[in-house]
CSV table of C-alpha atoms and ligand atoms in Angstrom, one decimal:
chain,number,residue,atom,x,y,z
X,1,MET,CA,145.9,117.1,135.8
X,2,THR,CA,144.1,115.0,133.3
X,3,GLU,CA,140.4,115.0,132.4
X,4,GLN,CA,140.3,111.3,132.4
X,5,ARG,CA,138.9,109.5,135.4
X,6,PRO,CA,139.7,106.0,136.5
X,7,VAL,CA,137.0,103.6,135.4
X,8,THR,CA,136.5,102.5,139.0
X,9,ASP,CA,135.4,106.0,140.0
X,10,THR,CA,131.7,105.2,140.0
X,11,ALA,CA,130.9,107.9,142.5
X,12,THR,CA,131.4,110.6,140.0
X,13,ALA,CA,130.3,108.8,136.8
X,14,THR,CA,126.9,109.9,135.4
X,15,PRO,CA,124.7,106.9,134.8
X,16,VAL,CA,123.2,106.7,131.4
X,17,PRO,CA,119.5,106.2,131.9
X,18,THR,CA,118.2,103.2,130.0
X,19,LEU,CA,114.5,103.1,129.3
X,20,PRO,CA,112.7,99.9,128.9
X,21,ASP,CA,112.2,99.1,125.2
X,22,ALA,CA,114.3,102.2,124.4
X,23,GLN,CA,114.6,103.4,120.8
X,24,THR,CA,116.7,106.3,119.6
X,25,VAL,CA,115.3,109.3,117.8
X,26,THR,CA,117.0,109.8,114.4
X,27,SER,CA,115.2,112.9,113.1
X,28,VAL,CA,112.4,115.3,114.0
X,29,THR,CA,110.5,117.6,111.6
X,30,HIS,CA,108.0,120.3,112.9
X,31,TYR,CA,105.2,121.1,110.4
X,32,SER,CA,103.3,123.7,112.5
X,33,ASP,CA,102.8,124.6,116.1
X,34,ARG,CA,100.3,121.7,116.3
X,35,LEU,CA,102.0,119.0,114.2
X,36,PHE,CA,105.4,117.2,114.0
X,37,ALA,CA,106.9,114.0,112.7
X,38,PHE,CA,109.8,112.0,114.0
X,39,ARG,CA,111.8,108.9,113.1
X,40,VAL,CA,113.3,106.4,115.5
X,41,THR,CA,115.4,103.2,115.3
X,42,ARG,CA,113.5,100.0,114.7
X,43,PRO,CA,113.9,97.1,117.1
X,44,ALA,CA,115.4,94.2,115.1
X,45,SER,CA,112.6,91.9,116.2
X,46,LEU,CA,109.7,94.2,115.2
X,47,ARG,CA,107.5,92.9,112.4
X,48,PHE,CA,104.3,94.8,111.6
X,49,ARG,CA,101.7,95.1,109.0
X,50,SER,CA,101.4,98.5,107.3
X,51,GLY,CA,98.6,100.4,109.0
X,52,GLU,CA,99.2,99.0,112.5
X,53,PHE,CA,100.0,101.0,115.6
X,54,VAL,CA,102.3,100.5,118.6
X,55,MET,CA,102.4,102.1,122.1
X,56,ILE,CA,105.1,104.7,122.4
X,57,GLY,CA,106.0,107.3,125.0
X,58,LEU,CA,108.4,108.6,127.6
X,59,MET,CA,109.0,108.0,131.3
X,60,GLY,CA,106.5,110.0,133.4
X,61,ASP,CA,107.5,112.4,136.2
X,62,PRO,CA,108.8,110.8,139.4
X,63,HIS,CA,106.0,110.0,142.0
X,64,PRO,CA,106.2,112.9,144.6
X,65,GLU,CA,106.5,110.4,147.5
X,66,THR,CA,108.1,107.3,146.2
X,67,GLY,CA,110.2,108.8,143.5
X,68,LYS,CA,109.2,105.9,141.2
X,69,GLN,CA,108.6,106.6,137.5
X,70,LYS,CA,106.1,105.0,135.3
X,71,PRO,CA,106.1,105.0,131.5
X,72,LEU,CA,103.6,107.3,129.9
X,73,LEU,CA,102.4,105.6,126.7
X,74,ARG,CA,100.0,106.3,123.9
X,75,ALA,CA,98.9,104.4,120.8
X,76,TYR,CA,100.6,105.8,117.6
X,77,SER,CA,100.1,104.5,114.1
X,78,ILE,CA,103.3,103.7,112.4
X,79,ALA,CA,103.6,106.1,109.5
X,80,SER,CA,106.5,104.3,107.8
X,81,PRO,CA,106.0,101.2,105.6
X,82,ALA,CA,106.7,97.7,106.9
X,83,TRP,CA,109.9,97.4,104.8
X,84,ASP,CA,111.6,100.6,106.2
X,85,ASP,CA,114.7,100.3,108.4
X,86,GLU,CA,113.4,103.0,110.8
X,87,LEU,CA,110.0,103.8,112.2
X,88,GLU,CA,108.2,107.1,111.6
X,89,PHE,CA,105.5,108.7,113.6
X,90,TYR,CA,103.3,111.7,113.0
X,91,SER,CA,102.0,113.5,116.0
X,92,ILE,CA,99.9,116.3,117.3
X,93,LYS,CA,101.2,118.6,120.0
X,94,VAL,CA,98.5,119.0,122.6
X,95,GLU,CA,99.0,121.9,124.9
X,96,ASN,CA,99.2,120.4,128.4
X,97,GLY,CA,98.8,117.0,126.9
X,98,PRO,CA,100.6,114.7,129.4
X,99,LEU,CA,102.7,113.0,126.7
X,100,THR,CA,102.8,115.3,123.6
X,101,SER,CA,103.7,118.5,125.6
X,102,ARG,CA,107.0,116.7,126.3
X,103,LEU,CA,107.3,114.5,123.3
X,104,GLN,CA,107.3,117.6,121.0
X,105,HIS,CA,110.7,118.6,122.4
X,106,ILE,CA,112.6,115.3,121.5
X,107,GLN,CA,115.8,115.7,119.5
X,108,PRO,CA,117.9,113.3,117.5
X,109,GLY,CA,119.8,111.1,119.9
X,110,ASP,CA,117.1,111.2,122.6
X,111,GLN,CA,115.4,107.9,123.6
X,112,ILE,CA,111.7,107.1,123.6
X,113,ILE,CA,109.9,104.0,124.8
X,114,LEU,CA,108.5,101.8,122.1
X,115,ARG,CA,106.6,98.6,123.0
X,116,PRO,CA,107.2,96.2,120.1
X,117,LYS,CA,103.7,94.8,120.0
X,118,PRO,CA,102.0,96.1,116.8
X,119,VAL,CA,98.2,95.8,116.5
X,120,GLY,CA,95.3,97.4,114.6
X,121,THR,CA,92.4,97.0,112.2
X,122,LEU,CA,93.6,99.4,109.5
X,123,VAL,CA,95.2,96.5,107.6
X,124,HIS,CA,94.6,94.8,104.3
X,125,ASP,CA,93.8,91.5,106.2
X,126,ALA,CA,90.6,93.2,107.6
X,127,LEU,CA,89.3,94.2,104.1
X,128,LEU,CA,87.7,92.1,101.5
X,129,PRO,CA,89.1,92.4,98.0
X,130,GLY,CA,87.7,95.3,96.0
X,131,LYS,CA,88.4,97.6,93.1
X,132,ARG,CA,88.7,101.0,94.6
X,133,LEU,CA,90.2,101.8,98.0
X,134,TYR,CA,89.2,105.0,99.9
X,135,MET,CA,91.5,106.2,102.6
X,136,PHE,CA,89.6,108.9,104.7
X,137,ALA,CA,91.9,110.8,107.0
X,138,THR,CA,91.6,113.9,109.2
X,139,GLY,CA,94.6,115.6,111.0
X,140,THR,CA,97.2,113.1,112.2
X,141,GLY,CA,94.9,110.3,111.0
X,142,PHE,CA,97.0,110.5,107.8
X,143,ALA,CA,99.7,108.5,109.6
X,144,PRO,CA,98.6,104.9,108.9
X,145,PHE,CA,98.0,105.9,105.3
X,146,ALA,CA,101.6,107.2,105.0
X,147,SER,CA,102.5,103.6,105.7
X,148,LEU,CA,99.9,101.9,103.5
X,149,LEU,CA,100.6,104.2,100.5
X,150,ARG,CA,104.2,102.9,100.5
X,151,GLU,CA,103.1,99.3,100.9
X,152,PRO,CA,103.2,97.1,97.7
X,153,GLU,CA,100.2,95.1,98.8
X,154,THR,CA,98.0,98.2,98.6
X,155,PHE,CA,98.6,98.4,94.8
X,156,GLU,CA,98.4,94.7,94.2
X,157,ARG,CA,94.9,94.6,95.8
X,158,PHE,CA,93.3,97.8,94.3
X,159,GLU,CA,93.0,99.4,90.9
X,160,GLU,CA,92.4,102.9,92.3
X,161,ILE,CA,93.4,104.4,95.6
X,162,ILE,CA,91.7,107.6,96.7
X,163,ILE,CA,93.2,109.3,99.7
X,164,THR,CA,91.3,112.2,101.2
X,165,HIS,CA,92.8,114.3,103.9
X,166,THR,CA,90.9,117.1,105.7
X,167,CYS,CA,92.6,119.5,108.0
X,168,ARG,CA,91.7,122.9,109.6
X,169,ASP,CA,94.2,124.8,107.4
X,170,VAL,CA,96.5,124.4,104.5
X,171,ALA,CA,99.7,124.2,106.6
X,172,GLU,CA,98.3,121.1,108.3
X,173,LEU,CA,98.1,119.3,105.0
X,174,THR,CA,101.9,119.7,104.4
X,175,TYR,CA,103.0,116.3,105.8
X,176,GLY,CA,100.6,114.4,103.6
X,177,ALA,CA,101.0,116.6,100.5
X,178,GLU,CA,104.8,116.4,100.6
X,179,LEU,CA,104.8,112.6,101.2
X,180,ILE,CA,102.5,112.0,98.2
X,181,ALA,CA,104.4,114.4,95.9
X,182,LYS,CA,107.7,112.7,96.9
X,183,LEU,CA,106.3,109.2,96.6
X,184,LYS,CA,105.3,109.9,93.0
X,185,ARG,CA,108.7,111.2,91.9
X,186,ASP,CA,111.1,109.3,94.0
X,187,ASP,CA,113.3,106.9,92.0
X,188,MET,CA,113.4,104.3,94.8
X,189,MET,CA,109.6,104.4,95.2
X,190,ILE,CA,109.0,104.2,91.5
X,191,GLU,CA,111.3,101.1,91.3
X,192,LEU,CA,109.8,99.5,94.4
X,193,LEU,CA,106.1,100.2,93.7
X,194,GLY,CA,106.0,100.8,89.9
X,195,GLN,CA,105.0,104.0,88.1
X,196,GLU,CA,101.7,102.5,87.0
X,197,ASN,CA,100.9,101.7,90.6
X,198,LEU,CA,101.8,105.2,91.9
X,199,ASP,CA,99.5,106.6,89.1
X,200,LYS,CA,96.6,104.8,90.9
X,201,ILE,CA,96.9,107.2,93.8
X,202,ARG,CA,94.4,110.1,93.7
X,203,TYR,CA,94.9,112.7,96.4
X,204,TYR,CA,91.9,114.8,97.6
X,205,PRO,CA,93.0,117.3,100.3
X,206,THR,CA,90.4,119.6,101.8
X,207,THR,CA,90.4,122.3,104.5
X,208,THR,CA,87.7,123.5,106.8
X,209,ARG,CA,88.9,126.7,108.4
X,210,GLU,CA,91.1,128.3,105.8
X,211,SER,CA,90.3,128.8,102.1
X,212,SER,CA,92.0,126.3,99.7
X,213,VAL,CA,91.3,124.7,96.4
X,214,LYS,CA,88.7,122.4,98.0
X,215,MET,CA,86.9,123.3,101.2
X,216,GLY,CA,84.6,121.4,103.4
X,217,ARG,CA,84.4,118.4,105.7
X,218,ILE,CA,84.8,115.2,103.8
X,219,THR,CA,81.6,113.9,105.3
X,220,THR,CA,79.7,116.8,103.7
X,221,LEU,CA,81.4,116.3,100.4
X,222,ILE,CA,80.4,112.6,100.5
X,223,GLU,CA,76.8,113.4,101.5
X,224,ASN,CA,76.3,116.1,98.8
X,225,GLY,CA,78.2,113.9,96.2
X,226,GLU,CA,80.9,116.5,95.4
X,227,LEU,CA,83.7,114.0,96.2
X,228,PHE,CA,82.5,111.6,93.5
X,229,THR,CA,81.7,114.3,90.9
X,230,ASP,CA,85.1,116.0,91.5
X,231,LEU,CA,86.9,112.6,91.0
X,232,GLY,CA,84.6,111.4,88.2
X,233,VAL,CA,83.8,108.1,90.1
X,234,PRO,CA,80.5,106.5,90.8
X,235,PRO,CA,78.9,106.8,94.3
X,236,LEU,CA,80.0,104.3,96.9
X,237,ASP,CA,79.2,100.8,96.0
X,238,PRO,CA,79.7,97.8,98.4
X,239,ALA,CA,80.5,95.6,95.4
X,240,THR,CA,83.6,97.5,94.4
X,241,ASP,CA,84.5,100.1,97.0
X,242,ARG,CA,86.5,99.6,100.2
X,243,ALA,CA,87.4,102.2,102.8
X,244,MET,CA,89.9,102.7,105.6
X,245,VAL,CA,89.1,105.5,108.0
X,246,CYS,CA,91.3,107.3,110.6
X,247,GLY,CA,90.5,110.4,112.5
X,248,SER,CA,88.9,111.7,115.6
X,249,LEU,CA,86.2,109.7,117.4
X,250,ALA,CA,83.4,112.0,116.1
X,251,PHE,CA,84.8,111.8,112.6
X,252,ASN,CA,85.0,108.0,112.6
X,253,LYS,CA,81.5,107.8,113.9
X,254,ASP,CA,80.1,110.1,111.2
X,255,ILE,CA,82.0,108.3,108.4
X,256,ALA,CA,81.0,104.9,109.6
X,257,ALA,CA,77.4,106.0,109.4
X,258,LEU,CA,77.9,107.1,105.8
X,259,MET,CA,79.6,103.9,104.9
X,260,GLU,CA,76.8,101.8,106.4
X,261,ALA,CA,74.2,104.0,104.7
X,262,ALA,CA,76.0,103.1,101.4
X,263,GLY,CA,75.7,99.4,102.2
X,264,LEU,CA,79.3,98.8,103.3
X,265,ASN,CA,79.9,96.6,106.4
X,266,GLU,CA,82.7,97.1,109.0
X,267,GLY,CA,85.5,94.5,108.9
X,268,ALA,CA,87.9,93.2,111.5
X,269,ASN,CA,91.0,91.0,111.5
X,270,SER,CA,88.9,88.0,112.4
X,271,GLU,CA,86.2,88.9,109.8
X,272,PRO,CA,87.2,91.0,106.9
X,273,GLY,CA,84.6,93.5,105.6
X,274,GLN,CA,84.1,96.5,103.3
X,275,PHE,CA,85.5,99.2,105.6
X,276,VAL,CA,87.7,99.5,108.7
X,277,ILE,CA,88.2,102.2,111.3
X,278,GLU,CA,91.0,103.3,113.6
X,279,LYS,CA,91.0,106.2,116.0
X,280,ALA,CA,93.9,108.7,115.5
X,281,PHE,CA,95.9,109.5,118.6
X,282,VAL,CA,94.7,112.5,120.5
X,283,GLY,CA,95.8,113.8,123.9
N,1,A2P,P1,86.2,121.4,111.4
N,1,A2P,O1,87.2,122.4,111.3
N,1,A2P,O2,84.9,121.7,110.7
N,1,A2P,O3,86.0,120.9,112.8
N,1,A2P,P2,91.0,118.4,114.3
N,1,A2P,O4,92.2,119.2,114.0
N,1,A2P,O5,90.1,119.1,115.2
N,1,A2P,O6,91.2,117.0,114.7
N,1,A2P,O7,90.1,118.4,112.9
N,1,A2P,C1,90.7,117.9,111.7
N,1,A2P,C2,89.7,118.1,110.6
N,1,A2P,O8,88.6,117.1,110.8
N,1,A2P,C3,89.1,119.5,110.6
N,1,A2P,O9,89.1,119.9,109.3
N,1,A2P,C4,87.7,119.2,111.1
N,1,A2P,O10,86.7,120.1,110.6
N,1,A2P,C5,87.4,117.8,110.6
N,1,A2P,N1,86.4,117.1,111.4
N,1,A2P,C6,86.3,117.1,112.8
N,1,A2P,N2,85.3,116.4,113.2
N,1,A2P,C7,84.6,116.0,112.1
N,1,A2P,C8,83.5,115.2,111.9
N,1,A2P,N3,82.7,114.7,112.9
N,1,A2P,N4,83.2,114.9,110.6
N,1,A2P,C9,83.9,115.4,109.6
N,1,A2P,N5,85.0,116.2,109.7
N,1,A2P,C10,85.4,116.4,111.0
């Protein structure tokens, strides 16, 4: 007997499920029991601006009566730069979260759904020109900055780039810390972006629930001026400073209030301003 079956034997052939807008997972890295990053193939037609997000997800469970399945999608910032061949995402794992409780188990070779319609306000087009760019991130809000920090336009537009990342504990800073360290010593990145440009990046990580070199919510460190003293830069000034903000809803609201108090106005794609905000995926 042979293991081969005739090609006409459809009754026993296992159908390969094809998802709508399917992309294939190429790698998965777990950073902690709450955080992981993964890379997928990029649709040939997908063009996006660094900092934008897309809807991604998996097929939901079959409906108990009809057996029909609907896609379960969430907004995810693209963490890879616009020039990359693949797409990278950085995700939280929410216990009992409808999507992330399943998404955290993906393996290379699996398929995810990716709607190729990028949108978002965390883009250079929504910011007026300036001298110093602040990127304020908490948790997985680092993702769009992982893209923007590898985008040549970021360095063409600004003389200084300050990326702050606040997490509960030190382990949760790993994705961002490794990315920035690698960026600064990677030959390909040095060639693409220029050493003098990479030297413009100033990384300011803080933790709130585990002791580290710098502790505290970034909002507190802005309010009490420690951020500026530590970096040796003047307080926020609408004439020179621009900001991009990505974190939880509460974080975004608190930072927006601080930006507005400093005289910065929120921008949009249709009307660029001095700061822009995007909510990091949660759920
Ligand atoms: P904290 O530990 O004091 O809540 P999370 O993992 O819950 O998304 O939080 C990520 C980080 O963002 C934590 O360090 C958290 O600090 C901080 N954070 C949460 N909400 C705010 C806020 N409204 N303003 C400033 N920082 C915040």
